[in-house]
CSV table of C-alpha atoms and ligand atoms in Angstrom, one decimal:
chain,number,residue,atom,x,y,z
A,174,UNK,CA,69.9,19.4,49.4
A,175,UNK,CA,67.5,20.1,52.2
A,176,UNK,CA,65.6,22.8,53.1
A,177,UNK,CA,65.8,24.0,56.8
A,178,UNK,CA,62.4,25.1,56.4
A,179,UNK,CA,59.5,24.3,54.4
A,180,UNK,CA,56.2,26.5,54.0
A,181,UNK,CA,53.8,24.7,51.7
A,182,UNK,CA,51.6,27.4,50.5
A,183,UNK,CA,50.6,24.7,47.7
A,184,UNK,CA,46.4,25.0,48.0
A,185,UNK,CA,43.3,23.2,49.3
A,186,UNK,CA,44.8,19.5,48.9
A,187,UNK,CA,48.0,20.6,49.7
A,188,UNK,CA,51.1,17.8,48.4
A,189,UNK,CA,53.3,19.4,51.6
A,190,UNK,CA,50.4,18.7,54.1
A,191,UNK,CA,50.1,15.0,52.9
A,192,UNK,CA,54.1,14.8,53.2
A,193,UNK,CA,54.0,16.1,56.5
A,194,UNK,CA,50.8,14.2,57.7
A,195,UNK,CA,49.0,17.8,59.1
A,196,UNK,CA,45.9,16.2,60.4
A,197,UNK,CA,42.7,18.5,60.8
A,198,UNK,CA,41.9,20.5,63.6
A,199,UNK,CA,38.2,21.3,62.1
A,200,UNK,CA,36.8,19.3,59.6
A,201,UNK,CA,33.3,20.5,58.4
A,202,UNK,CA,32.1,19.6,54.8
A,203,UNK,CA,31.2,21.4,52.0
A,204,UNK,CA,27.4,23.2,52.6
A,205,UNK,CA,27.2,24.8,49.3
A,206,UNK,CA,28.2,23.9,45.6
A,207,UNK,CA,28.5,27.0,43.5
A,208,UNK,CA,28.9,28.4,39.8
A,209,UNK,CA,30.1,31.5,38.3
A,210,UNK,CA,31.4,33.0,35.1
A,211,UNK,CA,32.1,36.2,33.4
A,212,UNK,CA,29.9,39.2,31.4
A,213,UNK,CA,31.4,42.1,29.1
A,214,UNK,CA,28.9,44.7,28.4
A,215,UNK,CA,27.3,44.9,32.2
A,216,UNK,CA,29.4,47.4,33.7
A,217,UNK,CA,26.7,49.4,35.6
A,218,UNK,CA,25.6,46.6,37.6
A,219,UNK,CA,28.4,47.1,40.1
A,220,UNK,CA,29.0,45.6,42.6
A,221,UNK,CA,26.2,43.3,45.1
A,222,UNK,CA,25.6,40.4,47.6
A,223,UNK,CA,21.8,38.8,47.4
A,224,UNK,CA,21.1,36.4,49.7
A,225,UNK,CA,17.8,34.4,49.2
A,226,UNK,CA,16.2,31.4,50.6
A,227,UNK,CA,18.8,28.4,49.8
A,228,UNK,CA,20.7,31.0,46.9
A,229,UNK,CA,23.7,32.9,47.0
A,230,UNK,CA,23.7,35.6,44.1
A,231,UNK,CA,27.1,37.4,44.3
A,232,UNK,CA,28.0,40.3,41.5
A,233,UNK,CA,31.4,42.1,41.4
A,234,UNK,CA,33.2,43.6,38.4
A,235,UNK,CA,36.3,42.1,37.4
A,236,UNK,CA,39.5,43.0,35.0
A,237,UNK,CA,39.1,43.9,31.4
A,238,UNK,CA,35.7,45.6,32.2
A,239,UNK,CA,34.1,42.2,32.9
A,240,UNK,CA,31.6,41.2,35.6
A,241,UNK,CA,31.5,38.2,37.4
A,242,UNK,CA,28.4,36.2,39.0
A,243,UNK,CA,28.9,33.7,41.0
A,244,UNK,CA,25.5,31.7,42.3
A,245,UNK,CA,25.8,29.2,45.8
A,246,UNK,CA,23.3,26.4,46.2
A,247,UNK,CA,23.0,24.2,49.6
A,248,UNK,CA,25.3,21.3,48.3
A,249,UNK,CA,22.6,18.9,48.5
A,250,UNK,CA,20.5,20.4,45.7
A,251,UNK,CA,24.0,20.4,43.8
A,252,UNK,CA,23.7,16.8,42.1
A,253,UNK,CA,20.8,18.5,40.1
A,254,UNK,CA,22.1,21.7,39.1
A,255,UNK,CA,25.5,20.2,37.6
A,256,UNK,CA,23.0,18.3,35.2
A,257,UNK,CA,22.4,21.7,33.7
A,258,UNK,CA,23.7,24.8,35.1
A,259,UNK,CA,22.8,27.0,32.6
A,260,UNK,CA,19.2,26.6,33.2
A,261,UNK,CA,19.9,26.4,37.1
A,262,UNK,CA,21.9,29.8,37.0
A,263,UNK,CA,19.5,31.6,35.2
A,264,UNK,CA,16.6,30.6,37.4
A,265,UNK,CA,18.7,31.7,40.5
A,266,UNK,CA,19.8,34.8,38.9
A,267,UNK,CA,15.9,36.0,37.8
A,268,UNK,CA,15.8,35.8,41.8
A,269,UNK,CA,17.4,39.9,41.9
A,270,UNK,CA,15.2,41.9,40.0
A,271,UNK,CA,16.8,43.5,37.0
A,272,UNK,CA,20.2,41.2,36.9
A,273,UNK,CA,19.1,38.7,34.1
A,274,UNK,CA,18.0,40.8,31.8
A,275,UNK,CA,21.2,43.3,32.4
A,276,UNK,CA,23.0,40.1,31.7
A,277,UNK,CA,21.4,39.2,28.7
A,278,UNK,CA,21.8,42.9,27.1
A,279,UNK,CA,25.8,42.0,27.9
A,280,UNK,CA,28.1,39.1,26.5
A,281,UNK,CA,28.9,35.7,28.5
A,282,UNK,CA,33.2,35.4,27.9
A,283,UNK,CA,33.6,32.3,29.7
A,284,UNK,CA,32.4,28.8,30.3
A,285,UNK,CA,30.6,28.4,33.8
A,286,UNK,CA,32.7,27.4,36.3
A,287,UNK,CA,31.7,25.0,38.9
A,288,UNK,CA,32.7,23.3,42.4
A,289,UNK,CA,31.4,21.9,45.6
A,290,UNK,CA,34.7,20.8,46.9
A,291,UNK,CA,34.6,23.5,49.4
A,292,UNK,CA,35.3,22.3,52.8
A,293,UNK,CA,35.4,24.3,56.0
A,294,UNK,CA,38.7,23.0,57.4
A,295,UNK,CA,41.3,24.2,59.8
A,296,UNK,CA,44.5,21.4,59.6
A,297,UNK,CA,47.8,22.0,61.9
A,298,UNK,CA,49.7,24.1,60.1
A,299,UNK,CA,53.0,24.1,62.4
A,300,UNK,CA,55.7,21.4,63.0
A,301,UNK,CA,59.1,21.0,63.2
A,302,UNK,CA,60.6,22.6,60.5
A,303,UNK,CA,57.5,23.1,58.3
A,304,UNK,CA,54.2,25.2,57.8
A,305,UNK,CA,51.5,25.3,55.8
A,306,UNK,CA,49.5,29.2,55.0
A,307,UNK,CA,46.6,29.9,52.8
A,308,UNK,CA,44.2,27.3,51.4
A,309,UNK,CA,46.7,24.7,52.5
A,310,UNK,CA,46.3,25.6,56.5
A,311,UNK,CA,42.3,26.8,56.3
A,312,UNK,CA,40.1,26.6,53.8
A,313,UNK,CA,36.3,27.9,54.1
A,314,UNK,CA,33.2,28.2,51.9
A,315,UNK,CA,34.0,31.6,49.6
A,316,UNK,CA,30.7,32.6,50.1
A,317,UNK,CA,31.9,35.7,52.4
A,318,UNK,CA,35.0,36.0,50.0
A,319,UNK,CA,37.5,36.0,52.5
A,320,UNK,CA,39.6,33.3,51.2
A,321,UNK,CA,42.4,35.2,49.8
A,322,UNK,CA,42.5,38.2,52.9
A,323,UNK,CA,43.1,35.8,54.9
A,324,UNK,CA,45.7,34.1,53.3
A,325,UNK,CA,47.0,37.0,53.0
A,326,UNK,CA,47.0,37.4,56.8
A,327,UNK,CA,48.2,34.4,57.5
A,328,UNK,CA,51.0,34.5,55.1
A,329,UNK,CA,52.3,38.0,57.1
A,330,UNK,CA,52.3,36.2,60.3
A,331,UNK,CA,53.8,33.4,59.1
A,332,UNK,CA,56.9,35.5,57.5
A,333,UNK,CA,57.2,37.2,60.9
A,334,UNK,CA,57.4,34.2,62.5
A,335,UNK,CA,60.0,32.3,60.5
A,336,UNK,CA,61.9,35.8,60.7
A,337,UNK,CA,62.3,35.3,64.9
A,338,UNK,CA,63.2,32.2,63.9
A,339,UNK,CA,66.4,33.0,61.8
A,340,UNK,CA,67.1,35.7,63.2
A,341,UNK,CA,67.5,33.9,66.6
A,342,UNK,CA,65.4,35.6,68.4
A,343,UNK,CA,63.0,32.7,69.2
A,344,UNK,CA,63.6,28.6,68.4
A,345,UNK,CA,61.3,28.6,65.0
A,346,UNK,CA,59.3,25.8,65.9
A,347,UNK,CA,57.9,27.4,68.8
A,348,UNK,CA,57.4,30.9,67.0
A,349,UNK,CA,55.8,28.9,63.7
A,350,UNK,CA,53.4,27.1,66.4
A,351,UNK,CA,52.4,30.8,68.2
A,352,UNK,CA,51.7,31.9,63.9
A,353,UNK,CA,49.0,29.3,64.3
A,354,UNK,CA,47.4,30.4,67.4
A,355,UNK,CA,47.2,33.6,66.0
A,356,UNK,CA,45.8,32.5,63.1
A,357,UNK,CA,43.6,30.7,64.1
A,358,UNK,CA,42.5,33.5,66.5
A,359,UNK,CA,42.0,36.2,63.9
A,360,UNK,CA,40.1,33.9,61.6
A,361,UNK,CA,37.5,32.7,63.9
A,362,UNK,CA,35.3,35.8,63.5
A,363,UNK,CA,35.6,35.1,59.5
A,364,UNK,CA,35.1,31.2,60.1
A,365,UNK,CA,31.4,31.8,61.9
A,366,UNK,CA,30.6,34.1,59.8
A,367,UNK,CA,31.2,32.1,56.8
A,368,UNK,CA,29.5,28.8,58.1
A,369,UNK,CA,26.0,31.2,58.9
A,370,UNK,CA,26.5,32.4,55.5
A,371,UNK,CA,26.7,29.5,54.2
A,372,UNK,CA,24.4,27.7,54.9
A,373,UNK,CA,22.0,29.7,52.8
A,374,UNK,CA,18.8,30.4,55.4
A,375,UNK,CA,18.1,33.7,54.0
A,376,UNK,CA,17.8,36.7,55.8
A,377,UNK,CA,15.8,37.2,58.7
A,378,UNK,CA,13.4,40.0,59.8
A,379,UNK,CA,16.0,41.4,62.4
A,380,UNK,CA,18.8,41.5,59.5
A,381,UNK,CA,16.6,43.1,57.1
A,382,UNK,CA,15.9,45.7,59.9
A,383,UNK,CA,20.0,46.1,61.0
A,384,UNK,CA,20.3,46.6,57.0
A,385,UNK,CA,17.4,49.4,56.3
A,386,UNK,CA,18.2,51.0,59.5
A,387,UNK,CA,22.0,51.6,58.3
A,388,UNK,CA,20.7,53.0,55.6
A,389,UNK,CA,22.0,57.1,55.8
A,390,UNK,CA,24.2,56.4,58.8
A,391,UNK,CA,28.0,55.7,57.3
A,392,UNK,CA,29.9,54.6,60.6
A,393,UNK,CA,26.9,51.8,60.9
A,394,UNK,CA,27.6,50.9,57.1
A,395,UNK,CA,31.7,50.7,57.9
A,396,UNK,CA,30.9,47.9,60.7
A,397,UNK,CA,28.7,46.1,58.8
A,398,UNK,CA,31.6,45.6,56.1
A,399,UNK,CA,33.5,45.4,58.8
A,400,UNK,CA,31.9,42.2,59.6
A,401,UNK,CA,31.3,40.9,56.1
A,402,UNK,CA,34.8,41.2,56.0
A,403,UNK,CA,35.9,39.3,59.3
A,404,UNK,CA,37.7,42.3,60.4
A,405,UNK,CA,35.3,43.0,63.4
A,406,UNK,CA,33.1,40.5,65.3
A,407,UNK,CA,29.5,40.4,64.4
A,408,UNK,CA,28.9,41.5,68.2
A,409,UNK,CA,30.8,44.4,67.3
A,410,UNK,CA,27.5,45.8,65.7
A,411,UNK,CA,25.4,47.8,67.7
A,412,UNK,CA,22.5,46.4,66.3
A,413,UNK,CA,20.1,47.2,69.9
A,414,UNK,CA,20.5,50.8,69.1
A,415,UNK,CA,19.1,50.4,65.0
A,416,UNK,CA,16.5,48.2,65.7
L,748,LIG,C1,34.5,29.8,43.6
L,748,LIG,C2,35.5,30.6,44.5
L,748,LIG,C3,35.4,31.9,44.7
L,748,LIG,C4,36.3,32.6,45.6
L,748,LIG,N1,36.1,34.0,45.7
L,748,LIG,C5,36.9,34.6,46.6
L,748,LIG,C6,36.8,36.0,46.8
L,748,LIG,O1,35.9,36.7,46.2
L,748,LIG,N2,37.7,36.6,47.6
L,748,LIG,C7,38.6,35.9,48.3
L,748,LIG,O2,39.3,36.5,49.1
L,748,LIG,N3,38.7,34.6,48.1
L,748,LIG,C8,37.9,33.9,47.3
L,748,LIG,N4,38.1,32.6,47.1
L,748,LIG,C9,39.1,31.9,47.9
L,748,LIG,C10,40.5,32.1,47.3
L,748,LIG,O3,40.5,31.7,45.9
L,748,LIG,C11,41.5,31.2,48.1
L,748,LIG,O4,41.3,31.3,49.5
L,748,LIG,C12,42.9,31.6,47.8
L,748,LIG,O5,43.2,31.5,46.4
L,748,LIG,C13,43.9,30.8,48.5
L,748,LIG,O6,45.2,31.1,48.1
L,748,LIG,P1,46.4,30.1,48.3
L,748,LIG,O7,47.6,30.7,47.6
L,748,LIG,O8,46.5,29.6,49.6
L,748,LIG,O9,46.0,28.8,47.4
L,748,LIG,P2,45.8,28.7,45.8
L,748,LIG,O10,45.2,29.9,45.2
L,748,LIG,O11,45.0,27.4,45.6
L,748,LIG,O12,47.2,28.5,45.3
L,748,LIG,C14,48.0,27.4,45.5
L,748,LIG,C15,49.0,27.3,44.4
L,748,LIG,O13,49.9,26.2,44.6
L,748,LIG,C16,50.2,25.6,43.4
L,748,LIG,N5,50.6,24.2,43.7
L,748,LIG,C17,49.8,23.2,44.2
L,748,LIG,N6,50.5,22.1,44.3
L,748,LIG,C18,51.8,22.4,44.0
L,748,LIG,C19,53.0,21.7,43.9
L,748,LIG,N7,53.1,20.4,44.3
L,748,LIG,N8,54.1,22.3,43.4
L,748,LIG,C20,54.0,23.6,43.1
L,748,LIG,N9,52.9,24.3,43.1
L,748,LIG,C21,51.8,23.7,43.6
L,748,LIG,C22,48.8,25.6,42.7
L,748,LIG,O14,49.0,25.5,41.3
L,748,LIG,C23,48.4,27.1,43.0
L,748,LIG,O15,48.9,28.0,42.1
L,748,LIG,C24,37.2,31.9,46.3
L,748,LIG,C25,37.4,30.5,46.1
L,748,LIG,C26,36.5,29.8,45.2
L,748,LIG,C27,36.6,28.3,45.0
């Protein structure tokens, strides 16, 4: 029987995209390879983003009172660390004072976990009779840890979309196309973001400044999430008036 509409929310090498032959609109390649894995007994450490010359150090606590560290390296330097992560994560971690030895006082649960198949892609994700949402539409480096929001997003917009579709209220092939547009419009923030972030330069003098400045003022501190997020443009931040 065939479908009168198929949405292939299938993932990163989608099987519907191939199927449908959804070429890429943007097609940047990976700029970091990363690892990450799981601590019981660190629970205190809570939850924080450390960036550092050519390192990523991300901490956030997870389900079943677990926290996860996840460390990015620029993707050339990758090769190296995959011939021994362990020793390659622990020299990244000693880089935020305090974290090793927190997470040698805890208890590693799970093998490290490791990838640099992360490509900064956008790839049509309307045609007639199909679309593609998530990971399968636009994928990006998770350094800023926006993948899933905005799959999210884009999976709202697409359900509105095929809805004025069936319901008649538009022909779906022209509503699934303006789901893209939109899409693609309310991820671009995110996207730039991301691709600065990712490329691991460190901070600079005038980022360390917007950050201590924030410091005591809470409406400065929402922005600044704001845009870590991709929920507001990084012009959005007032950052004349802190500095
Ligand atoms: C290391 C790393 C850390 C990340 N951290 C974050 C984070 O902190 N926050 C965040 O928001 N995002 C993060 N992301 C991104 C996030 O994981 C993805 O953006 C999100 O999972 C995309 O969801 P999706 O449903 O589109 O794709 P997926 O999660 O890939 O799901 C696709 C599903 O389709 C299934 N599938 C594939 N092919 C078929 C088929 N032929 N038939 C049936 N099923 C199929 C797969 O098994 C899978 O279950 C991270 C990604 C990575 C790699």
């Amino acid at each position: 029987m065939a479908a009168r509409f198929v949405v292939g929310a299938d993932g990163l090498h989608s099987t519907v995209a191939r199927a449908v032959g959804a070429g890429l609109t943007v097609d940047l390649p990976s700029l970091t390879g990363v690892y990450y894995s799981y601590w019981s007994g660190c629970e205190g450490l809570g939850a924080s983003f450390n960036v550092r010359a050519g390192r990523l150090i991300l901490v956030w606590p997870t389900n079943d009172g677990q926290t996860c560290v996840y460390v990015g390296w620029p993707r050339l330097e990758f090769r190296a660390v995959r011939r021994d992560p362990a020793t390659h994560f622990e020299a990244a971690v000693k880089l935020v004072p305090g974290l090793w030895e927190a997470l040698v006082e805890g208890h590693r649960e799970h093998r490290f976990v490791g990838t640099d198949d992360l490509p900064n892609c956008y790839r049509q994700s309307a045609g007639p009779g199909w679309a593609l949402v998530g990971d399968a539409g636009h994928h990006k480096d998770p350094s800023t840890g926006m993948g899933m929001s905005d799959a999210f997003l884009a999976a709202g917009l697409l359900a509105e979309a095929i809805n004025q579709g069936l319901a008649g209220i538009q022909p779906i092939d022209d509503a699934t196309a303006e789901y893209q547009r939109r899409r693609d419009c309310l991820t671009a923030n995110g996207f730039d973001l991301t691709l600065s972030t990712a490329r691991l330069e460190g901070t600079t003098p005038r980022l360390e400044s917007l950050y201590d400045n924030a410091v005591g003022h809470p409406d400065q501190i929402s922005r600044i999430f704001g845009v870590l997020g991709g929920s507001i443009p990084l012009s959005a931040l007032d950052t004349e008036a802190l500095l």
